[in-house]
Amino acid sequence: MTVGGVRPPAGLAGMFAGRRGVLLAHALLIQGLTFIVRPTMSYRALELNVPAAWLGFLAASFAVAPLVLAIPVGQAVDRFGERRVATAGAALVTVSCAAFLLLGHGVAGLALAGALFGVGHLGCVVGQQALVANTTDRRGYATAFGHYTFAASLGQVGGPMLIAAFGGDRAIPDTEPIFLWSCVLAGVLVVLSTLLPRGAGHARQEDGAGALRAILRTPGIAYALVTSCVVLAAVDIVVVYLPALGTERGLAAGTIGTLLAVRGFAAMGSRLFLGRLAHAVGRRRLLVVSTTAAALALLAAPLPLPVWVLGGLMLVIGSGLGVGQPLTMAWLAEAAPPGLRGRAMSLRMVGNRTGQLLIPSTAGLIAAGLGAGGVLWLTAAGLGWAGLAARRLPADPG
């Protein structure tokens, strides 16, 4: 990825150098905060003896508001610039963390804070993704979005460590200091937002619906949106239903945790080297092969296999699913001209959030009859279809 036409130094350390490093640190921190605040919200609800049925409602408060506001936020990015929207998003995240601290002593307060956090997260993420697209040459999109999603993955791994630090051996950690430290980290996020580089191409003003129709008419883009939706939902389903599968097979929780960690680190590895992989085999072929390989591995996962074989399957699943998000971001960035990329990324967010709301809910109904293995098999079928559909994506740039 280049910022201002300057190519940053190579290597992992070089990824976080200069203004580009500010963007990646911003991505790391918002994802870290997400993986701190959302579990802590559930723990606070458990502290309050909230019925289990309400936990799903609280979880949905994070996704529903962004689903409604994604397109307007994308339009704001295109009109006012990525840095302004990301700064506004970071400010909302800070307000939401304070709301968790001050108002999070009942379901209504938790739901309000969760909705504010979801909107703030949306502003940060759409701004970040549009900024990557607007500061990168199209031939470098695979590397740029690979590094971006790698930084986000680091945040997802590091965020829960704060919960572990305050939780100790207790089943429910002390949520008050966690929310307090979340406020501090959110303040750091606001400072980082003001240091983000400026993007390009915000002068273009078009009718929102017309602009979105123009993006959707681009050949293959509908397939990119569907692939992104299916891949993200598949990640959620693996995280939720692998523990259920382990319970059915009598596997220890520690073993399942290790398998999930293998999946997460495999995804990070594939994203770190995504640019080289895409250059070697081509982006479209890489997406087709990786998604299909993940589907086949997921198809085998419910079988009565030794744990070490299951670990190998998680390695394939993590690597395969890890490339789906950055590669579909790259196609959307190419499809949308400068001035419309915020809307393109928000369109992707709408698809992803819809998939996250509908697909796991459907999986829950299936699990009642077929068990965790049946859910994973059907998810594998959906991934296989997405892999075949990815062949309809546009060719790689020259």
Coordinates of C-alpha atoms in Angstrom, one line a residue:
M1 CA 0.0 0.0 0.0
T2 CA 1.2 3.5 -0.8
V3 CA 0.3 6.7 0.9
G4 CA 0.9 9.9 -0.9
G5 CA 2.8 8.0 -3.6
V6 CA 5.5 6.8 -1.2
R7 CA 6.0 3.1 -0.7
P8 CA 6.6 2.2 2.9
P9 CA 9.4 -0.1 4.0
A10 CA 8.9 -3.8 3.6
G11 CA 8.4 -6.3 6.4
L12 CA 6.1 -6.6 9.4
A13 CA 7.7 -3.6 11.1
G14 CA 7.4 -1.5 8.0
M15 CA 3.7 -2.2 7.9
F16 CA 3.2 0.0 10.9
A17 CA 5.6 2.8 9.8
G18 CA 4.5 6.4 9.1
R19 CA 1.0 7.5 8.2
R20 CA 0.1 4.1 6.9
G21 CA 1.0 2.8 10.4
V22 CA -1.5 5.2 11.9
L23 CA -4.2 3.6 9.7
L24 CA -3.3 0.1 10.6
A25 CA -3.0 1.0 14.3
H26 CA -6.5 2.5 14.0
A27 CA -7.8 -0.7 12.5
L28 CA -6.1 -2.8 15.2
L29 CA -7.5 -0.6 18.0
I30 CA -11.2 -0.5 16.9
Q31 CA -11.2 -4.3 16.4
G32 CA -9.5 -4.7 19.8
L33 CA -12.2 -2.5 21.4
T34 CA -14.9 -4.5 19.7
F35 CA -13.6 -7.8 21.1
I36 CA -13.4 -6.2 24.5
V37 CA -16.7 -4.4 24.7
R38 CA -19.0 -6.9 23.1
P39 CA -18.1 -9.9 25.4
T40 CA -18.0 -7.5 28.4
M41 CA -21.5 -6.4 27.6
S42 CA -22.6 -10.0 27.8
Y43 CA -20.8 -10.5 31.1
R44 CA -22.4 -7.3 32.5
A45 CA -25.8 -8.7 31.5
L46 CA -25.0 -12.0 33.3
E47 CA -24.0 -9.9 36.4
L48 CA -27.5 -8.4 36.3
N49 CA -29.1 -11.8 35.9
V50 CA -30.6 -10.9 32.6
P51 CA -32.4 -13.9 31.0
A52 CA -30.5 -15.7 28.4
A53 CA -33.1 -14.8 25.7
W54 CA -32.1 -11.2 26.2
L55 CA -28.5 -11.8 25.3
G56 CA -29.4 -12.3 21.7
F57 CA -31.3 -9.0 21.7
L58 CA -28.2 -7.2 23.2
A59 CA -25.9 -8.8 20.6
A60 CA -28.3 -7.6 17.8
S61 CA -28.2 -4.0 19.1
F62 CA -24.6 -3.9 17.8
A63 CA -25.6 -5.0 14.2
V64 CA -29.1 -3.6 13.6
A65 CA -28.3 0.1 13.8
P66 CA -25.3 -0.2 11.4
L67 CA -27.4 -2.2 9.0
V68 CA -29.8 0.7 8.7
L69 CA -27.2 3.5 8.7
A70 CA -24.4 1.8 6.6
I71 CA -25.4 3.5 3.2
P72 CA -25.7 7.0 4.7
V73 CA -22.3 6.6 6.5
G74 CA -20.8 5.6 3.2
Q75 CA -22.2 8.7 1.5
A76 CA -20.8 10.8 4.3
V77 CA -17.3 9.3 3.7
D78 CA -17.5 10.2 0.0
R79 CA -18.8 13.7 0.8
F80 CA -16.8 14.7 3.8
G81 CA -13.7 12.5 3.7
E82 CA -12.6 9.4 5.5
R83 CA -10.7 11.1 8.3
R84 CA -13.7 13.1 9.4
V85 CA -16.1 10.2 9.4
A86 CA -13.5 7.9 11.2
T87 CA -13.0 10.7 13.8
A88 CA -16.8 11.0 14.3
G89 CA -17.0 7.2 14.6
A90 CA -14.2 7.1 17.2
A91 CA -16.0 9.9 19.2
L92 CA -19.2 7.8 19.2
V93 CA -17.2 4.7 20.4
T94 CA -15.9 6.8 23.3
V95 CA -19.4 8.0 24.1
S96 CA -20.7 4.4 24.0
C97 CA -17.9 3.2 26.3
A98 CA -18.9 6.0 28.8
A99 CA -22.5 4.9 28.4
F100 CA -21.6 1.3 29.3
L101 CA -19.9 2.7 32.4
L102 CA -22.6 5.1 33.5
L103 CA -25.9 3.6 32.1
G104 CA -25.0 -0.1 31.8
H105 CA -26.9 -1.2 34.9
G106 CA -30.0 -2.4 33.0
V107 CA -31.0 -3.9 29.7
A108 CA -32.1 -0.5 28.2
G109 CA -28.8 1.1 29.0
L110 CA -26.7 -1.8 27.6
A111 CA -28.8 -1.9 24.4
L112 CA -28.4 1.9 23.9
A113 CA -24.6 1.7 24.5
G114 CA -24.4 -1.3 22.2
A115 CA -26.2 0.5 19.4
L116 CA -23.9 3.6 19.8
F117 CA -20.9 1.4 19.7
G118 CA -22.2 -0.3 16.5
V119 CA -22.6 3.0 14.7
G120 CA -19.2 4.3 15.9
H121 CA -17.6 1.0 14.7
L122 CA -19.3 1.4 11.4
G123 CA -17.9 4.9 10.9
C124 CA -14.4 3.8 11.7
V125 CA -14.4 0.7 9.5
V126 CA -16.0 2.2 6.4
G127 CA -13.7 5.2 6.7
Q128 CA -10.7 2.9 7.0
Q129 CA -11.6 0.7 4.1
A130 CA -12.3 3.7 1.8
L131 CA -9.0 5.2 2.9
V132 CA -7.1 2.1 1.9
A133 CA -8.8 2.1 -1.5
N134 CA -8.2 5.8 -2.1
T135 CA -4.5 5.8 -1.1
T136 CA -3.5 2.6 -3.0
D137 CA -2.7 1.8 -6.6
R138 CA -5.3 -0.7 -7.9
R139 CA -2.5 -3.2 -8.6
G140 CA -1.6 -3.2 -4.9
Y141 CA -5.1 -3.7 -3.5
A142 CA -4.5 -7.4 -2.5
T143 CA -1.4 -6.5 -0.4
A144 CA -3.0 -3.3 1.0
F145 CA -6.3 -5.0 2.1
G146 CA -4.4 -8.1 3.3
H147 CA -2.3 -5.9 5.6
Y148 CA -5.4 -4.0 6.7
T149 CA -7.3 -7.2 7.7
F150 CA -4.1 -8.6 9.3
A151 CA -4.0 -5.6 11.6
A152 CA -7.7 -6.0 12.3
S153 CA -7.0 -9.7 13.2
L154 CA -4.3 -8.7 15.6
G155 CA -6.8 -6.5 17.4
Q156 CA -9.3 -9.4 17.5
V157 CA -6.6 -11.6 19.2
G158 CA -5.3 -8.9 21.5
G159 CA -8.6 -7.4 22.7
P160 CA -9.8 -10.4 24.8
M161 CA -6.5 -10.3 26.7
L162 CA -7.7 -7.3 28.6
I163 CA -10.8 -9.3 29.7
A164 CA -8.5 -12.2 30.7
A165 CA -6.3 -9.8 32.7
F166 CA -9.2 -8.6 34.8
G167 CA -11.1 -11.9 34.8
G168 CA -8.5 -14.1 36.5
D169 CA -10.1 -17.4 37.5
R170 CA -13.6 -16.0 37.9
A171 CA -16.4 -17.1 35.7
I172 CA -17.6 -13.5 35.3
P173 CA -14.9 -10.8 35.4
D174 CA -15.3 -7.4 37.1
T175 CA -16.8 -5.4 34.3
E176 CA -16.4 -2.0 35.8
P177 CA -12.6 -1.6 35.3
I178 CA -12.9 -3.2 31.8
F179 CA -15.4 -0.5 30.7
L180 CA -13.2 2.1 32.3
W181 CA -10.1 1.0 30.3
S182 CA -12.2 0.8 27.2
C183 CA -12.9 4.5 27.6
V184 CA -9.2 5.2 27.8
L185 CA -8.5 3.1 24.7
A186 CA -11.4 4.8 22.9
G187 CA -9.8 8.2 23.7
V188 CA -6.6 7.0 22.1
L189 CA -8.6 6.0 19.0
V190 CA -9.9 9.5 18.7
V191 CA -6.3 10.9 18.7
L192 CA -5.3 8.4 16.1
S193 CA -8.3 9.4 14.0
T194 CA -7.1 13.0 13.8
L195 CA -3.7 11.7 12.5
L196 CA -5.1 9.6 9.7
P197 CA -3.9 10.5 6.2
R198 CA -6.2 12.3 3.8
G199 CA -7.8 10.3 1.0
A200 CA -8.6 11.5 -2.5
G201 CA -11.6 11.9 -4.7
H202 CA -14.3 13.4 -2.4
A203 CA -15.5 16.1 -4.9
R204 CA -17.7 13.7 -6.8
Q205 CA -21.4 14.0 -5.8
E206 CA -24.0 11.7 -7.2
D207 CA -27.5 10.6 -6.3
G208 CA -27.0 7.9 -3.7
A209 CA -29.4 5.3 -5.3
G210 CA -28.0 6.0 -8.7
A211 CA -24.4 5.6 -7.5
L212 CA -25.2 2.3 -5.8
R213 CA -27.0 1.0 -8.9
A214 CA -23.9 1.9 -11.0
I215 CA -21.7 0.0 -8.7
L216 CA -24.0 -3.1 -8.6
R217 CA -24.1 -3.1 -12.5
T218 CA -20.3 -3.6 -12.6
P219 CA -19.8 -7.2 -13.8
G220 CA -19.1 -9.6 -11.0
I221 CA -19.6 -7.3 -8.1
A222 CA -22.8 -9.0 -7.0
Y223 CA -20.8 -12.2 -6.7
A224 CA -18.1 -10.4 -4.7
L225 CA -20.8 -9.1 -2.2
V226 CA -22.3 -12.6 -1.9
T227 CA -18.9 -14.3 -1.4
S228 CA -18.0 -11.7 1.3
C229 CA -21.3 -12.3 3.1
V230 CA -21.0 -16.1 3.0
V231 CA -17.4 -16.2 4.1
L232 CA -18.0 -13.9 7.0
A233 CA -21.0 -15.9 8.1
A234 CA -19.0 -19.1 7.8
V235 CA -16.3 -17.7 10.2
D236 CA -19.0 -16.8 12.7
I237 CA -20.6 -20.3 12.4
V238 CA -17.2 -22.1 12.9
V239 CA -16.5 -20.0 16.0
V240 CA -20.0 -20.7 17.5
Y241 CA -20.5 -24.3 16.4
L242 CA -17.1 -25.8 16.8
P243 CA -17.5 -25.8 20.6
A244 CA -20.9 -27.5 20.1
L245 CA -19.3 -30.1 17.9
G246 CA -16.6 -30.6 20.5
T247 CA -19.2 -31.1 23.2
E248 CA -21.0 -33.7 21.1
R249 CA -17.7 -35.6 20.6
G250 CA -16.4 -35.2 24.2
L251 CA -13.5 -32.9 23.3
A252 CA -12.1 -30.8 26.1
A253 CA -12.8 -27.0 26.0
G254 CA -9.0 -26.4 26.0
T255 CA -8.7 -28.5 22.8
I256 CA -11.5 -26.6 21.1
G257 CA -9.9 -23.3 22.2
T258 CA -6.6 -24.4 20.6
L259 CA -8.3 -25.4 17.4
L260 CA -10.0 -22.0 17.2
A261 CA -6.7 -20.3 17.8
V262 CA -5.1 -22.3 14.9
R263 CA -7.9 -21.1 12.7
G264 CA -7.3 -17.5 13.8
F265 CA -3.6 -17.6 13.3
A266 CA -3.9 -19.3 9.9
A267 CA -6.2 -16.5 8.8
M268 CA -3.6 -13.9 9.9
G269 CA -0.9 -15.7 8.0
S270 CA -2.8 -15.8 4.8
R271 CA -3.6 -12.1 5.1
L272 CA 0.0 -11.1 5.8
F273 CA 1.2 -12.8 2.6
L274 CA -1.9 -12.2 0.5
G275 CA -0.1 -9.8 -1.9
R276 CA 2.5 -12.4 -2.8
L277 CA -0.1 -15.2 -3.1
A278 CA -2.3 -13.1 -5.3
H279 CA 0.6 -12.2 -7.5
A280 CA 1.7 -15.8 -7.8
V281 CA -1.6 -17.4 -8.8
G282 CA -4.0 -14.5 -9.6
R283 CA -6.6 -13.0 -7.3
R284 CA -9.6 -14.6 -8.9
R285 CA -8.0 -18.1 -8.9
L286 CA -6.8 -17.6 -5.3
L287 CA -10.3 -16.7 -4.1
V288 CA -11.9 -19.7 -5.9
V289 CA -9.3 -22.2 -4.7
S290 CA -9.1 -20.9 -1.1
T291 CA -12.9 -20.8 -0.7
T292 CA -13.4 -24.2 -2.2
A293 CA -10.6 -25.7 0.0
A294 CA -12.2 -24.2 3.1
A295 CA -15.5 -25.7 2.0
L296 CA -13.9 -29.2 1.6
A297 CA -12.1 -29.0 5.0
L298 CA -15.3 -27.8 6.7
L299 CA -17.2 -30.7 5.1
A300 CA -14.7 -33.2 6.7
A301 CA -14.6 -31.5 10.1
P302 CA -17.7 -33.2 11.6
L303 CA -16.3 -36.6 10.7
P304 CA -14.9 -38.8 13.6
L305 CA -11.3 -37.8 13.0
P306 CA -8.2 -37.6 15.3
V307 CA -7.6 -34.2 16.9
W308 CA -4.4 -33.6 15.0
V309 CA -6.3 -34.1 11.7
L310 CA -8.9 -31.7 12.9
G311 CA -6.1 -29.3 13.6
G312 CA -4.9 -29.6 10.0
L313 CA -8.5 -29.0 8.8
M314 CA -8.7 -25.8 10.9
L315 CA -5.4 -24.7 9.3
V316 CA -7.0 -25.0 5.9
I317 CA -10.3 -23.4 7.0
G318 CA -8.5 -20.5 8.6
S319 CA -6.3 -19.9 5.6
G320 CA -9.1 -20.2 3.1
L321 CA -11.6 -18.0 4.9
G322 CA -8.9 -15.5 5.7
V323 CA -8.4 -14.3 2.1
G324 CA -12.1 -13.9 1.4
Q325 CA -12.7 -10.5 3.1
P326 CA -9.6 -8.6 1.8
L327 CA -10.0 -9.9 -1.8
T328 CA -13.6 -8.9 -2.0
M329 CA -12.7 -5.5 -0.6
A330 CA -10.2 -5.2 -3.4
W331 CA -12.8 -5.9 -6.1
L332 CA -15.2 -3.4 -4.7
A333 CA -12.5 -0.8 -4.5
E334 CA -11.8 -1.4 -8.2
A335 CA -15.5 -1.3 -9.1
A336 CA -16.1 2.1 -7.5
P337 CA -14.4 5.2 -8.9
P338 CA -12.9 7.8 -6.6
G339 CA -15.7 9.6 -4.8
L340 CA -17.9 6.5 -4.5
R341 CA -15.7 4.1 -2.6
G342 CA -17.3 4.9 0.8
R343 CA -20.6 3.8 -0.6
A344 CA -19.1 0.7 -2.1
M345 CA -17.6 -0.3 1.2
S346 CA -20.9 0.5 3.0
L347 CA -22.7 -1.7 0.5
R348 CA -20.4 -4.6 1.4
M349 CA -21.1 -3.8 5.1
V350 CA -24.9 -4.1 4.5
G351 CA -24.4 -7.5 2.9
N352 CA -22.1 -8.7 5.7
R353 CA -24.4 -7.5 8.5
T354 CA -27.4 -9.1 6.8
G355 CA -25.6 -12.4 6.5
Q356 CA -24.5 -12.2 10.2
L357 CA -28.1 -11.7 11.3
L358 CA -29.9 -14.2 9.0
I359 CA -27.4 -17.1 8.4
P360 CA -26.5 -17.9 12.0
S361 CA -30.2 -17.7 13.0
T362 CA -31.1 -20.2 10.2
A363 CA -28.2 -22.3 11.4
G364 CA -29.7 -22.4 14.9
L365 CA -32.9 -23.8 13.5
I366 CA -31.0 -26.4 11.5
A367 CA -28.9 -27.4 14.6
A368 CA -32.1 -28.4 16.4
G369 CA -32.6 -31.2 14.0
L370 CA -29.2 -32.1 12.6
G371 CA -26.8 -31.1 15.3
A372 CA -23.6 -29.0 15.0
G373 CA -22.3 -31.4 12.3
G374 CA -25.3 -30.7 10.1
V375 CA -24.8 -26.9 10.5
L376 CA -21.1 -27.3 9.4
W377 CA -22.0 -29.5 6.5
L378 CA -24.6 -27.0 5.2
T379 CA -22.2 -24.1 5.7
A380 CA -19.6 -26.1 3.7
A381 CA -22.1 -26.4 0.9
G382 CA -22.7 -22.6 0.9
L383 CA -19.0 -22.0 0.8
G384 CA -18.6 -24.4 -2.1
W385 CA -21.3 -22.5 -4.0
A386 CA -19.6 -19.2 -3.2
G387 CA -16.3 -20.6 -4.5
L388 CA -17.9 -21.6 -7.8
A389 CA -19.6 -18.2 -8.0
A390 CA -16.3 -16.4 -7.5
R391 CA -15.3 -17.6 -11.0
R392 CA -17.7 -14.9 -12.3
L393 CA -15.6 -12.1 -10.7
P394 CA -13.7 -9.7 -13.0
A395 CA -10.2 -10.6 -14.1
D396 CA -7.2 -9.3 -12.2
P397 CA -5.8 -5.9 -13.1
G398 CA -2.9 -5.9 -15.5

